[in-house]
PDB file of C-alpha atoms in Angstrom:
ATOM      1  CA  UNK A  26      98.058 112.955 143.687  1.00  0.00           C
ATOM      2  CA  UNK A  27      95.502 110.202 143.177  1.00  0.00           C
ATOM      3  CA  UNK A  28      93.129 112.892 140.932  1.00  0.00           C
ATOM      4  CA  UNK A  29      95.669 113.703 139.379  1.00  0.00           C
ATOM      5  CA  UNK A  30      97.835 110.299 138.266  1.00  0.00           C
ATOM      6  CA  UNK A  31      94.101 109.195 137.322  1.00  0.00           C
ATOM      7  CA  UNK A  32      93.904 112.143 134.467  1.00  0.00           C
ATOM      8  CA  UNK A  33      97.558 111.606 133.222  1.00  0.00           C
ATOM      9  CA  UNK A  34      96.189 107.576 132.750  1.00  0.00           C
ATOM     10  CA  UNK A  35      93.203 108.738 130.958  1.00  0.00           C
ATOM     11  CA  UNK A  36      95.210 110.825 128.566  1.00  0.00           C
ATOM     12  CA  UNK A  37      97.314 107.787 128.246  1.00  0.00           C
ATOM     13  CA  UNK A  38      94.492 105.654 126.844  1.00  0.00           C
ATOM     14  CA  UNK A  39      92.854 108.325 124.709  1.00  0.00           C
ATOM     15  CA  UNK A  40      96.038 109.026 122.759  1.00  0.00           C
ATOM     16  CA  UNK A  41      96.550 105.514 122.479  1.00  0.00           C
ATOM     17  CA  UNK A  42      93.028 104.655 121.423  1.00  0.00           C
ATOM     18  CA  UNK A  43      93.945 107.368 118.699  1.00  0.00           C
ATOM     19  CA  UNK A  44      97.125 105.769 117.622  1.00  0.00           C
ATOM     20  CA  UNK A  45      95.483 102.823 117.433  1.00  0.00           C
ATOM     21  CA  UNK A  46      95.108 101.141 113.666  1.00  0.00           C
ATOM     22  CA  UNK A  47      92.788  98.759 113.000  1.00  0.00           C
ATOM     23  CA  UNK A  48      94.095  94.914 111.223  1.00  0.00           C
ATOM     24  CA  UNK A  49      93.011  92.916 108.316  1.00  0.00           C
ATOM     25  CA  UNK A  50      91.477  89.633 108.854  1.00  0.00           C
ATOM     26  CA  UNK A  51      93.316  86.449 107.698  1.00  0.00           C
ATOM     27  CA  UNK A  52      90.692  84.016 107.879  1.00  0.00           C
ATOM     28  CA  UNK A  53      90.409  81.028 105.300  1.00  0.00           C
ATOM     29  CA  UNK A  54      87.401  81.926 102.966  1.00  0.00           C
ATOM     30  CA  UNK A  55      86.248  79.685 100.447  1.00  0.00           C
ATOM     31  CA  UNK A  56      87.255  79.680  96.723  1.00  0.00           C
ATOM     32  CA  UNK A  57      89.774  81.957  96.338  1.00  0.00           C
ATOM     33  CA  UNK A  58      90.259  85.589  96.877  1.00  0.00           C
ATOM     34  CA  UNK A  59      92.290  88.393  96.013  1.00  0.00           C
ATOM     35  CA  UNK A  60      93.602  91.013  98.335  1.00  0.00           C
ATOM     36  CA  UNK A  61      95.012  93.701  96.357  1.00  0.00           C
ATOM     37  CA  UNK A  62      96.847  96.474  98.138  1.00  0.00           C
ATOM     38  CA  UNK A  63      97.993  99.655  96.579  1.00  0.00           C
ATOM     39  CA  UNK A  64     100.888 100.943  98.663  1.00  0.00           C
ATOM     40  CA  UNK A  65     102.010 104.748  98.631  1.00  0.00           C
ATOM     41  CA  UNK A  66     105.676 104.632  97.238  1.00  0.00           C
ATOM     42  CA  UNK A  67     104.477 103.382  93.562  1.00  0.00           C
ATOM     43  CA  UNK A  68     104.468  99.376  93.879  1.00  0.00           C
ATOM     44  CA  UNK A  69     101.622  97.478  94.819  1.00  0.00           C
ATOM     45  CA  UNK A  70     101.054  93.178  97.184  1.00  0.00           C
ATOM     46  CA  UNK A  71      98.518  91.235  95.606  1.00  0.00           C
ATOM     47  CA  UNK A  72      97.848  88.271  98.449  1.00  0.00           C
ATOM     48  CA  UNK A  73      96.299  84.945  96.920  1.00  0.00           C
ATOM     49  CA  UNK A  74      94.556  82.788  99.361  1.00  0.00           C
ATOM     50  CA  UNK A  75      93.901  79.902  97.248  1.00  0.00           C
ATOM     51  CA  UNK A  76      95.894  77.097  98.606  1.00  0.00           C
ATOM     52  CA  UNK A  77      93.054  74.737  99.431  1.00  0.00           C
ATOM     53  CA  UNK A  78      92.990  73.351  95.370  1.00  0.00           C
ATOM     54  CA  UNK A  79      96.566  73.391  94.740  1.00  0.00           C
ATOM     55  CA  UNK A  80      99.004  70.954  94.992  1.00  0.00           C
ATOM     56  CA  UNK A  81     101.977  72.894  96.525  1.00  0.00           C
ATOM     57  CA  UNK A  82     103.249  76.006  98.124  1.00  0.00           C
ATOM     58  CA  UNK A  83     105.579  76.533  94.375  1.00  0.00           C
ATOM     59  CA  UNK A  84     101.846  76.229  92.622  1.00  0.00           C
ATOM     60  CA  UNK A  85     100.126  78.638  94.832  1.00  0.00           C
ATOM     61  CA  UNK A  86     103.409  81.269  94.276  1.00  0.00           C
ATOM     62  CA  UNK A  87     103.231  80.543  90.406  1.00  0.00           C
ATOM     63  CA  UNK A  88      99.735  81.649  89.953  1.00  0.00           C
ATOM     64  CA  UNK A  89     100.310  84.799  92.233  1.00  0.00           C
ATOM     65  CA  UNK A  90     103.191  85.563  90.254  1.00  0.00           C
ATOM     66  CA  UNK A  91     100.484  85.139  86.741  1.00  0.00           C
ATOM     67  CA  UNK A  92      98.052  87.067  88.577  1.00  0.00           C
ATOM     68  CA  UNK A  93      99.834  90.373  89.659  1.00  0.00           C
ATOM     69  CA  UNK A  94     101.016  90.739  86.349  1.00  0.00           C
ATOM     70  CA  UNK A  95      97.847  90.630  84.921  1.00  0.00           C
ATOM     71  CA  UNK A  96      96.696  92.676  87.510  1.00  0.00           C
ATOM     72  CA  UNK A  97      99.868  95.229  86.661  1.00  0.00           C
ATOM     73  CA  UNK A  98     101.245  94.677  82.974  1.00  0.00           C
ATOM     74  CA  UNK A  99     103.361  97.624  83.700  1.00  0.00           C
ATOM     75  CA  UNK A 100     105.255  96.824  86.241  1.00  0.00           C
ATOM     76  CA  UNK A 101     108.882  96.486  86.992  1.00  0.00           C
ATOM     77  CA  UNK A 102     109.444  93.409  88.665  1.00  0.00           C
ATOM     78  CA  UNK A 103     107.427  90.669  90.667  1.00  0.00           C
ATOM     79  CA  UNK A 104     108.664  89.131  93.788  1.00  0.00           C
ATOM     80  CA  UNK A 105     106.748  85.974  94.993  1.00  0.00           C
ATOM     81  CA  UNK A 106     106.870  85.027  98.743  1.00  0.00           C
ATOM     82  CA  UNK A 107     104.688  82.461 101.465  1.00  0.00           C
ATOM     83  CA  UNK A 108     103.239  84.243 104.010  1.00  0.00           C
ATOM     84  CA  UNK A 109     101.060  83.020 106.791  1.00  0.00           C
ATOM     85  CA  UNK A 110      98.206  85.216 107.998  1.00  0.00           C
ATOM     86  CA  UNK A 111      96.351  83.677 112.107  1.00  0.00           C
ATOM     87  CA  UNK A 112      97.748  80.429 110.394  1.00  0.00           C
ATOM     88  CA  UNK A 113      96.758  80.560 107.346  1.00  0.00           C
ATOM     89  CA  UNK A 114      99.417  80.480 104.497  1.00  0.00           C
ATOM     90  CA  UNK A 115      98.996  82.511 101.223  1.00  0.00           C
ATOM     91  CA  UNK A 116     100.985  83.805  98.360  1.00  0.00           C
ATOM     92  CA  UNK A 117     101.959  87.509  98.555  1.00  0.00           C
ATOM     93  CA  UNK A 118     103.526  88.961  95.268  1.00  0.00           C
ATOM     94  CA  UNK A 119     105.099  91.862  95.934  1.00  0.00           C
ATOM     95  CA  UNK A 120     104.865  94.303  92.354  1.00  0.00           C
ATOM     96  CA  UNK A 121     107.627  97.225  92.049  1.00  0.00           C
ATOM     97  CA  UNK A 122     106.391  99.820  89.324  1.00  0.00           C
ATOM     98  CA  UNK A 123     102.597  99.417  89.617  1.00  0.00           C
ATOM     99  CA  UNK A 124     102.172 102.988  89.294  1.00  0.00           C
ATOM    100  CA  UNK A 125     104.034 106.214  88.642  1.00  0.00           C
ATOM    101  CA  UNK A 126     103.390 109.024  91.596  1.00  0.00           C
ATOM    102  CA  UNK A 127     101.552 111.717  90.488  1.00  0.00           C
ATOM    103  CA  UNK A 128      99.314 114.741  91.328  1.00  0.00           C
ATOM    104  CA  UNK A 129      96.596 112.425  90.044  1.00  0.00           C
ATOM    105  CA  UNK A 130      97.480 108.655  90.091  1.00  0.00           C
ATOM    106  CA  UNK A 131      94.799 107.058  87.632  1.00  0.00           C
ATOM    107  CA  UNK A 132      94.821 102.851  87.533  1.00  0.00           C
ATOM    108  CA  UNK A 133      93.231 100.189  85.857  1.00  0.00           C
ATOM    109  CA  UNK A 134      93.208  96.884  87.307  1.00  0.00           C
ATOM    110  CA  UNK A 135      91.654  94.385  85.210  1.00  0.00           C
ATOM    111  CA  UNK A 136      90.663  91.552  87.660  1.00  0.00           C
ATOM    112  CA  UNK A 137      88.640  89.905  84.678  1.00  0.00           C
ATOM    113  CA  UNK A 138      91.942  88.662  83.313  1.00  0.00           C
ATOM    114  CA  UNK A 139      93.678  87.676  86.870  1.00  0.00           C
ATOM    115  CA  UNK A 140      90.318  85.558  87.414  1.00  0.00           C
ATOM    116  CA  UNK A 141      90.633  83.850  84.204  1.00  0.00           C
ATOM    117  CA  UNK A 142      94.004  83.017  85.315  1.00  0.00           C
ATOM    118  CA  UNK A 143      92.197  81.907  88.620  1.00  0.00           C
ATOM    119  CA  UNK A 144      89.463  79.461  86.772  1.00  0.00           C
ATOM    120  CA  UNK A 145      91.706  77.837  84.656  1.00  0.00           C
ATOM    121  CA  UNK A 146      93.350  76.386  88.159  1.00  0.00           C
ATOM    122  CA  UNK A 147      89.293  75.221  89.135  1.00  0.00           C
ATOM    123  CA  UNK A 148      88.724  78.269  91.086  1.00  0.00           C
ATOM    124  CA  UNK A 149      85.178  79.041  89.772  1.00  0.00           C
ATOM    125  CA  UNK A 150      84.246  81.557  92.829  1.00  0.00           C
ATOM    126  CA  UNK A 151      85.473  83.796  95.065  1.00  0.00           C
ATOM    127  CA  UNK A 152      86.608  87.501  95.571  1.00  0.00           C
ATOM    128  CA  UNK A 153      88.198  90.310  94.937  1.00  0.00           C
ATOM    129  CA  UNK A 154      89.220  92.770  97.824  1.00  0.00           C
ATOM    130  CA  UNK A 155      90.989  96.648  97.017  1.00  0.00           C
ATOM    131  CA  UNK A 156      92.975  98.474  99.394  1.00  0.00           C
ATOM    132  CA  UNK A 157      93.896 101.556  98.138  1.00  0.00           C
ATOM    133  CA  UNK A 158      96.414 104.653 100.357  1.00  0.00           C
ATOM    134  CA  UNK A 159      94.737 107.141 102.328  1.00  0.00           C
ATOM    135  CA  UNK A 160      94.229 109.643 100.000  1.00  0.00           C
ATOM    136  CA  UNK A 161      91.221 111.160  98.888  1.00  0.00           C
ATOM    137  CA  UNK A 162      89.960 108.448  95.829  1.00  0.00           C
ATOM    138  CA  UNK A 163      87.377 107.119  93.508  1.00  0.00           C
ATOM    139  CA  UNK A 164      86.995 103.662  92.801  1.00  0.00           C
ATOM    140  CA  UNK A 165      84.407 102.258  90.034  1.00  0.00           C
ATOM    141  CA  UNK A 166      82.290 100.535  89.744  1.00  0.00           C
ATOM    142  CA  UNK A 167      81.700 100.568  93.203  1.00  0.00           C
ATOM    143  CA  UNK A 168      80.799  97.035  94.556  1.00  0.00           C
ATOM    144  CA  UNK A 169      76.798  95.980  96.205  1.00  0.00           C
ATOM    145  CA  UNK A 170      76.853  97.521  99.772  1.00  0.00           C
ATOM    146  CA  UNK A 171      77.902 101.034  99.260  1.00  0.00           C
ATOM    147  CA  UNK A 172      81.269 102.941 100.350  1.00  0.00           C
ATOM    148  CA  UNK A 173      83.935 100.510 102.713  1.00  0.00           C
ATOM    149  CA  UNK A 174      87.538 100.860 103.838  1.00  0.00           C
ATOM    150  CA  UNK A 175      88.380  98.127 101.422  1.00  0.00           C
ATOM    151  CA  UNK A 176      86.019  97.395  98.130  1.00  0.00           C
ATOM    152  CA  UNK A 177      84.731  94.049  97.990  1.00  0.00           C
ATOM    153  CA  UNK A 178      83.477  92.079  95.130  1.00  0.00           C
ATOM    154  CA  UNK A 179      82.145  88.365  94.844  1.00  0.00           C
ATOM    155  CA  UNK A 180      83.051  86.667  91.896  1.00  0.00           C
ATOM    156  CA  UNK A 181      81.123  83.728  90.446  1.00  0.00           C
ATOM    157  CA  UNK A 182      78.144  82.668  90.524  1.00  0.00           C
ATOM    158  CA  UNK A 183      76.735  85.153  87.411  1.00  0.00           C
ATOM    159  CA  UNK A 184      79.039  87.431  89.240  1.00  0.00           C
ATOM    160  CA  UNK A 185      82.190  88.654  86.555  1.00  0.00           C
ATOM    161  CA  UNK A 186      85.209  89.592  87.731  1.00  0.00           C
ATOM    162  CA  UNK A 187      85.076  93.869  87.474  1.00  0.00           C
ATOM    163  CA  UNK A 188      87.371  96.275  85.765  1.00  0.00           C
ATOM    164  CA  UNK A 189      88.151  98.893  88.739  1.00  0.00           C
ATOM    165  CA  UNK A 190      89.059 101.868  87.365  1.00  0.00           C
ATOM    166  CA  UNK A 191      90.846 103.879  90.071  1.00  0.00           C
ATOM    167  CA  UNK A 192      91.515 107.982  90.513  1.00  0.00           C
ATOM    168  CA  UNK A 193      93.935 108.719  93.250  1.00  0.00           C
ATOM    169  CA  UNK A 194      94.112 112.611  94.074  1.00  0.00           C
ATOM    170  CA  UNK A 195      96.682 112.986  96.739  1.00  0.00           C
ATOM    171  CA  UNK A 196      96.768 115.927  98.843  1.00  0.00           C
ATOM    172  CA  UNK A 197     100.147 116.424 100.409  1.00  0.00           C
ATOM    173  CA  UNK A 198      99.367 119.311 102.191  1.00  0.00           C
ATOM    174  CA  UNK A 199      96.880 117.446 104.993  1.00  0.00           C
ATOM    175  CA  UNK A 200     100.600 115.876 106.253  1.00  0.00           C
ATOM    176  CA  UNK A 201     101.950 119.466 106.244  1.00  0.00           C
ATOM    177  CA  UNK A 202      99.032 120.473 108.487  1.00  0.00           C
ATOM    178  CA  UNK A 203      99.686 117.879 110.718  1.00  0.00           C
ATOM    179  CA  UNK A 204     103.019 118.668 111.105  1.00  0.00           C
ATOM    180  CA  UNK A 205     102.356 122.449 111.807  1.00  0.00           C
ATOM    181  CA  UNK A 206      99.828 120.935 114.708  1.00  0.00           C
ATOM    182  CA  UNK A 207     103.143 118.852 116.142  1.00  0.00           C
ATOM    183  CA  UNK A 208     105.048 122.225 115.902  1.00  0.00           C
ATOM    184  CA  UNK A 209     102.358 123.862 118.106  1.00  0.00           C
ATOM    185  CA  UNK A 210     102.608 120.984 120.579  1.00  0.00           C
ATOM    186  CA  UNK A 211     106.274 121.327 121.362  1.00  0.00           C
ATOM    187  CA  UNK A 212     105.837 125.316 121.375  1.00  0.00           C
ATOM    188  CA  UNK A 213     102.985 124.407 124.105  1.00  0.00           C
ATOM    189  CA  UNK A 214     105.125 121.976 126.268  1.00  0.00           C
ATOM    190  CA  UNK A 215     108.077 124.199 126.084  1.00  0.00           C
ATOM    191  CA  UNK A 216     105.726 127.621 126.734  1.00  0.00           C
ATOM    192  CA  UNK A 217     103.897 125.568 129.867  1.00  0.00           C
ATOM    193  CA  UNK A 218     107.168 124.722 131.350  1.00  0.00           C
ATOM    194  CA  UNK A 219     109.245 127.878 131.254  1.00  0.00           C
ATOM    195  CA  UNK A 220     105.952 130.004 131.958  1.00  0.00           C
ATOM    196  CA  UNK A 221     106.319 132.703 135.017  1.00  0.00           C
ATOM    197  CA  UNK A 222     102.610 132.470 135.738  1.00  0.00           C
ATOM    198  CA  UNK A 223     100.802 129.386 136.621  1.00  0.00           C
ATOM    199  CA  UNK A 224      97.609 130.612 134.259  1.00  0.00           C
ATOM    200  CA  UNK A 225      99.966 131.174 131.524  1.00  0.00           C
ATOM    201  CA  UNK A 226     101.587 127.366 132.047  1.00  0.00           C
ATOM    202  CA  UNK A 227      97.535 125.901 131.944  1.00  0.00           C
ATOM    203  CA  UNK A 228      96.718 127.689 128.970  1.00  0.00           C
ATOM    204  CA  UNK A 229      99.709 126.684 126.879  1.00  0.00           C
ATOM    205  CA  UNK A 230      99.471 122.797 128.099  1.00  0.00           C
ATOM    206  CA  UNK A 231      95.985 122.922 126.968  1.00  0.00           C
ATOM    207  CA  UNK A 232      96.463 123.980 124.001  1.00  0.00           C
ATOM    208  CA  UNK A 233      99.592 121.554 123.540  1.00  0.00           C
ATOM    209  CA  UNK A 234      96.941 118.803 124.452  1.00  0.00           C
ATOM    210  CA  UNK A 235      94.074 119.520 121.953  1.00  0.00           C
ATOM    211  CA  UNK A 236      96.726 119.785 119.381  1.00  0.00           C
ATOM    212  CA  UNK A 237      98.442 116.462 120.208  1.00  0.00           C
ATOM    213  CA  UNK A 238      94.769 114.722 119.688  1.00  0.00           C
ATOM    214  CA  UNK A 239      94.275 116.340 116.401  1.00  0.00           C
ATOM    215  CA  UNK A 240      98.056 115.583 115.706  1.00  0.00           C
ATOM    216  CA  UNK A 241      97.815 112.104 116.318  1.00  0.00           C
ATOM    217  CA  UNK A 242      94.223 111.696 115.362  1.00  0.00           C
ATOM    218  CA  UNK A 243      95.061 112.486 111.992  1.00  0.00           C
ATOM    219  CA  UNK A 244      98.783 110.894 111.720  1.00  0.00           C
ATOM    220  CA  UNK A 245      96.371 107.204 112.669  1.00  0.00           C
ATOM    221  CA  UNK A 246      94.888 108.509 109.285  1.00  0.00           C
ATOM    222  CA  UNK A 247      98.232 107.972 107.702  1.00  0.00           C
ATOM    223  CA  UNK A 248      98.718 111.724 106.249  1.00  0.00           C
ATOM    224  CA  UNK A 249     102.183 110.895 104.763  1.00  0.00           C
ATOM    225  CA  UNK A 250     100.344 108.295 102.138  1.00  0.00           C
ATOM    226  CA  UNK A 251      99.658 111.956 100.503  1.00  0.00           C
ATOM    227  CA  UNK A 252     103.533 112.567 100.575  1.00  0.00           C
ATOM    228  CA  UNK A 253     103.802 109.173  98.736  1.00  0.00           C
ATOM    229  CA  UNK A 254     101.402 108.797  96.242  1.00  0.00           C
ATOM    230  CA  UNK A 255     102.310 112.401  94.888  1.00  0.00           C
ATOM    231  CA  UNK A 256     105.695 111.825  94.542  1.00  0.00           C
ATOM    232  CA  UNK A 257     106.949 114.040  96.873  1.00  0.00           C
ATOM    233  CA  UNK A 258     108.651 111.603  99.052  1.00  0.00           C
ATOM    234  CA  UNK A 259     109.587 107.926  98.744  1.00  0.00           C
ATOM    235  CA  UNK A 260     111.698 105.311 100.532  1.00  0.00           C
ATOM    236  CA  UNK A 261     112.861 105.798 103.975  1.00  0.00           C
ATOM    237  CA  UNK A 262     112.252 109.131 103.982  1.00  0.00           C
ATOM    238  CA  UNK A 263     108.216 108.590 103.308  1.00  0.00           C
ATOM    239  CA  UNK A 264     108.273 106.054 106.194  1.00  0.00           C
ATOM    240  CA  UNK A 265     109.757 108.818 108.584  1.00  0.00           C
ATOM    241  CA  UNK A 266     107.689 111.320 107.400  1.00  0.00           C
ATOM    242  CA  UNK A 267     104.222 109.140 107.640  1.00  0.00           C
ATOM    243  CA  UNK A 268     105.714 108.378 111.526  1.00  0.00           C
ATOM    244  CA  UNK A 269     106.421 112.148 112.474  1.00  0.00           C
ATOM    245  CA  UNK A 270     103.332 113.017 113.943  1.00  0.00           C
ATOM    246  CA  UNK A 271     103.485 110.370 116.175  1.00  0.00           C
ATOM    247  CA  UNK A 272     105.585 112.089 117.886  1.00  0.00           C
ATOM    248  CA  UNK A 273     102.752 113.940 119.147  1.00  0.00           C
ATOM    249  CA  UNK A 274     101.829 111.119 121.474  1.00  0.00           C
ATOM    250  CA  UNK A 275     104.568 111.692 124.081  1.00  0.00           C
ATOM    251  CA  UNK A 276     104.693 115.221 123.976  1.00  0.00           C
ATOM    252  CA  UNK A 277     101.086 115.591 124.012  1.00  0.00           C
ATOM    253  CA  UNK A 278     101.423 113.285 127.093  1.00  0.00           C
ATOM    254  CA  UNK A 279     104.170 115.191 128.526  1.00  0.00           C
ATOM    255  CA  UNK A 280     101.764 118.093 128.454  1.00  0.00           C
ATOM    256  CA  UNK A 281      98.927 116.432 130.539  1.00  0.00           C
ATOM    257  CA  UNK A 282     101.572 116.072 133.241  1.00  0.00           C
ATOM    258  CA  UNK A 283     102.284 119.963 133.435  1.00  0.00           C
ATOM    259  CA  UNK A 284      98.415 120.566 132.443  1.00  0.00           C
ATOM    260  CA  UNK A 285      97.593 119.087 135.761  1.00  0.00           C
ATOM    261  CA  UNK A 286     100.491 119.998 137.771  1.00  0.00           C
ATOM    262  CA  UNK A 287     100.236 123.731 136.817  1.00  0.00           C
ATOM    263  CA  UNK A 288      96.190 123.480 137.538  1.00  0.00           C
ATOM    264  CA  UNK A 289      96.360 121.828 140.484  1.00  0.00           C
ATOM    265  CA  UNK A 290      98.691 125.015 141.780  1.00  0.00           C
ATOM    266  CA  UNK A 291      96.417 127.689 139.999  1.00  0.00           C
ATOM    267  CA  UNK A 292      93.489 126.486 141.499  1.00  0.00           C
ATOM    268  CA  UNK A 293      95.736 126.709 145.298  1.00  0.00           C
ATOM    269  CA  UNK A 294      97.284 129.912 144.919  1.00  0.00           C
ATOM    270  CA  UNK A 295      96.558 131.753 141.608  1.00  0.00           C
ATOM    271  CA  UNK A 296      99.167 134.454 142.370  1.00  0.00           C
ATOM    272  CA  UNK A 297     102.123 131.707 142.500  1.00  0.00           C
ATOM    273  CA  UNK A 298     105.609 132.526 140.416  1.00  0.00           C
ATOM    274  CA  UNK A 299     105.721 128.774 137.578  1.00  0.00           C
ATOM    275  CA  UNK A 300     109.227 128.648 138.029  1.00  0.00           C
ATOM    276  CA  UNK A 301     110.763 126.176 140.219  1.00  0.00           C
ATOM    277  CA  UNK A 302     113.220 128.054 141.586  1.00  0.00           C
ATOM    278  CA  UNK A 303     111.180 131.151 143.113  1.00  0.00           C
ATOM    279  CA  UNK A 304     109.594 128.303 144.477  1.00  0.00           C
ATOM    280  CA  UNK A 305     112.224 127.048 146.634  1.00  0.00           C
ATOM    281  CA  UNK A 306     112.683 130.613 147.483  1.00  0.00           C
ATOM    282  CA  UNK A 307     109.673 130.683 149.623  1.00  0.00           C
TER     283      UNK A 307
END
């Protein structure tokens, strides 16, 4: 079944290109620069990567600990680590409590302050870079260069740290849609393999496919950040639910198997019982 095996790999690689998530860079820029990353359960990471000026790891940790808390007054606690990033260490304070889950999350993250923080240790340029859940948001002021994945903006220079204002409007309901989709991809596998008709069994694995793409198409979009930033889940049970749809990788693949195993018998004999066993009757 070369044709066949050769389809199956194809589907392979698509679903996988659509699982696929993209990384951060870890590079060594100069001056130092703040990665701020908003996470869906309510707590925040600020990374520092400022260890060229300081004396020690205990220094760099110190002034990440100053700046996330300037960054979030509110929050609960503070947890300082060393992390290392294609080689490169950093600090990465890791905030519980930077934001309450809502149906609209609103934040204010005065980096003005954190810089200050930042110059007094001779830092006098750098960056600041936002990563926010993926939920629909609005971030001002936007920074020079229009829309991005992750806001960027250079500080020094005549360049002031900015006060980003942040509006988070989750919509938990895009992860219940993609859910429904994985429903309709088991119902499709199961329908294509118990079928009594070979047309029947192509239809339904079709279906199962286009819904698996959409399914995991939109779980690489990370639907369950919705769940999480509205409140609705949290913990374990967000991390589950922002996996599920995944599942719709091997099913979805499960269904290109029968998709070209039932075609490749409707196309030989279109009046052919599906099931196995009237099969081996013959």
């Amino acid at each position: 079944m070369p044709g066949a095996g050769r389809l199956v790999v194809l589907g392979v690689l698509v679903l996988l290109a659509l699982s696929a998530c993209g990384g951060g860079g870890g590079r060594a820029l100069p001056g130092a620069w703040l990665d701020i990353a908003v996470m869906p359960d309510g707590g925040a990471q600020v990374d520092l990567r400022a260890a060229g000026r300081l004396r020690s790891d205990a220094q760099v940790r110190d002034l990440a600990a100053a700046v996330a808390r300037e960054l979030f007054p509110g929050a609960a606690a503070v947890r300082v680590r060393t992390a290392t990033s294609r080689s490169y260490p950093f600090a990465r304070a890791d905030v519980t409590g930077a934001f309450r889950p809502g149906r609209t999350v609103s934040l204010q993250l005065d980096t003005a302050r954190a810089w200050r923080r930042l110059a007094a240790g001779g830092f006098d340029e750098g960056g600041v870079r936002l990563w926010l859940p993926s939920v629909p948001a609005t971030v001002r002021p936007r920074p020079p260069g229009g829309a991005s994945d992750a806001p960027r903006w250079t500080v020094g220079r005549g360049r002031p740290a900015p006060v980003v204002r942040v509006e988070m409007r989750p919509r938990p309901v895009r992860w219940f849609g993609a859910a429904a989709l994985l429903v309709l991809v088991a119902a499709g596998v199961a329908v294509s393999a118990a079928a009594r008709r070979w047309p029947v069994a192509v239809a339904a694995a079709g279906v199962a496919i286009v819904c698996a793409v959409v399914t995991v198409s939109a779980a690489a979009g990370r639907q369950g950040d919705n769940l999480g930033v509205a409140g609705v889940l949290g913990g374990r049970a967000l991390a589950v639910a922002t996996g599920a749809p995944l599942a719709g990788l091997p099913l979805g693949l499960a269904a290109a198997v029968l998709f070209v195993r039932a075609l490749r018998r409707l196309l030989r004999d279109p009046a052919a019982d599906f099931p196995y066993a009237a099969g081996r009757r013959r």
